[in-house]
Amino acid sequence: MIFLHLFKTFFLIGLFGFGGGYGMLSLIQNDVVEDNHWVTSGEFTDMVAISQMTPGPIGINSATYCGYTAVHKAFEGEMSGGTLEAVSTLGSVVATFAVVLPSLILMLLISMMFLKYMNTPMVQNVFKTLRPVVVGLLASAVLLLMTKENFSSYTEDRFRFICSCLLFAVSFVCVWRGYVGPIKMICACAIFGAVFF
């Protein structure tokens, strides 16, 4: 059943999604696009954009979107109208709850033991080992978003491809160096996209 499959998939994503929402993106993309084909690559790109624009963590927003879309596609031929919308909404609730549940359980367990054991060598070694893993997951999330849907391609639309690469480079440098805040940069890029694309 789709609901149990959704719950299992997003529970595992929530359990192993170190590094927050951006760290989860590679896991979500692998399970949702490649393994289960619940969303296409283009829909995944749109999902990431919508999840970034809406309030809340990107991992939870992505799970909500994926849950809705997966159930909607699964029952599209069997149901219609309000029933399909209600069942699809239940799919988004299941996926959202599943992705949050591991963090809730782990935080309850850790909060009981962390203060007591946080300075032990074993706990410190675990955190030292997880740091590079988090950086790797974040880097993979960046690479996953470097697709034709986001940057176009040099052969199809040379102007858009070059502008996209320049926007990426300028945004990265300006935010990394602290010249411009992320919110101002997002607004500037949105205006540029509206005018030129």
Short mmCIF file of N, CA and C in Angstrom, two decimals, residues 10 13-30 44 58-60 99-100 103 137-138 141 144:
data_model
loop_
_atom_site.label_atom_id
_atom_site.label_comp_id
_atom_site.label_asym_id
_atom_site.label_seq_id
_atom_site.Cartn_x
_atom_site.Cartn_y
_atom_site.Cartn_z
N PHE A 10 10.07 7.70 3.97
CA PHE A 10 10.40 8.97 4.61
C PHE A 10 10.88 8.80 6.04
N ILE A 13 14.51 8.22 5.44
CA ILE A 13 15.13 9.49 5.05
C ILE A 13 15.33 10.36 6.28
N GLY A 14 14.32 10.44 7.14
CA GLY A 14 14.44 11.22 8.37
C GLY A 14 15.47 10.65 9.32
N LEU A 15 15.62 9.33 9.33
CA LEU A 15 16.57 8.68 10.23
C LEU A 15 18.01 8.89 9.79
N PHE A 16 18.26 8.87 8.49
CA PHE A 16 19.63 8.97 7.98
C PHE A 16 19.93 10.30 7.31
N GLY A 17 19.04 11.28 7.41
CA GLY A 17 19.25 12.58 6.77
C GLY A 17 20.06 13.52 7.62
N PHE A 18 21.32 13.20 7.87
CA PHE A 18 22.19 14.08 8.65
C PHE A 18 22.48 15.35 7.86
N GLY A 19 22.55 16.47 8.54
CA GLY A 19 22.86 17.73 7.88
C GLY A 19 21.63 18.55 7.58
N GLY A 20 20.49 18.17 8.14
CA GLY A 20 19.27 18.95 7.93
C GLY A 20 18.64 18.69 6.59
N GLY A 21 17.77 19.62 6.18
CA GLY A 21 16.99 19.46 4.96
C GLY A 21 17.82 19.33 3.71
N TYR A 22 18.87 20.13 3.60
CA TYR A 22 19.70 20.06 2.40
C TYR A 22 20.46 18.74 2.34
N GLY A 23 20.80 18.21 3.50
CA GLY A 23 21.42 16.89 3.54
C GLY A 23 20.46 15.79 3.13
N MET A 24 19.16 16.02 3.35
CA MET A 24 18.14 15.03 2.98
C MET A 24 17.84 15.04 1.49
N LEU A 25 18.14 16.13 0.80
CA LEU A 25 17.73 16.25 -0.60
C LEU A 25 18.26 15.11 -1.48
N SER A 26 19.51 14.72 -1.27
CA SER A 26 20.05 13.62 -2.08
C SER A 26 19.33 12.32 -1.79
N LEU A 27 18.98 12.09 -0.52
CA LEU A 27 18.24 10.88 -0.17
C LEU A 27 16.84 10.92 -0.76
N ILE A 28 16.18 12.07 -0.66
CA ILE A 28 14.83 12.21 -1.21
C ILE A 28 14.86 12.02 -2.72
N GLN A 29 15.83 12.63 -3.38
CA GLN A 29 15.92 12.52 -4.84
C GLN A 29 16.14 11.06 -5.25
N ASN A 30 16.99 10.35 -4.54
CA ASN A 30 17.27 8.96 -4.88
C ASN A 30 16.02 8.10 -4.71
N PHE A 44 10.89 17.31 -9.29
CA PHE A 44 11.76 17.38 -8.11
C PHE A 44 12.41 18.76 -8.01
N ILE A 58 13.30 22.72 4.65
CA ILE A 58 13.17 22.22 3.28
C ILE A 58 12.89 20.73 3.24
N GLY A 59 13.45 19.96 4.17
CA GLY A 59 13.22 18.52 4.19
C GLY A 59 11.77 18.18 4.48
N ILE A 60 11.18 18.89 5.42
CA ILE A 60 9.78 18.64 5.77
C ILE A 60 8.86 19.11 4.65
N VAL A 99 8.90 11.69 8.21
CA VAL A 99 10.23 12.31 8.14
C VAL A 99 10.60 13.01 9.45
N VAL A 100 9.59 13.42 10.22
CA VAL A 100 9.84 14.11 11.49
C VAL A 100 10.02 13.13 12.65
N SER A 103 13.58 12.17 14.11
CA SER A 103 14.20 13.29 14.82
C SER A 103 13.57 13.47 16.19
N LEU A 137 27.04 15.32 2.29
CA LEU A 137 25.62 15.32 1.93
C LEU A 137 25.17 16.68 1.39
N LEU A 138 25.68 17.75 2.00
CA LEU A 138 25.34 19.09 1.51
C LEU A 138 25.91 19.31 0.11
N ALA A 141 23.82 17.55 -2.39
CA ALA A 141 22.57 18.28 -2.65
C ALA A 141 22.81 19.38 -3.68
N LEU A 144 23.21 17.69 -7.07
CA LEU A 144 21.94 17.18 -7.58
C LEU A 144 21.11 18.26 -8.25
#
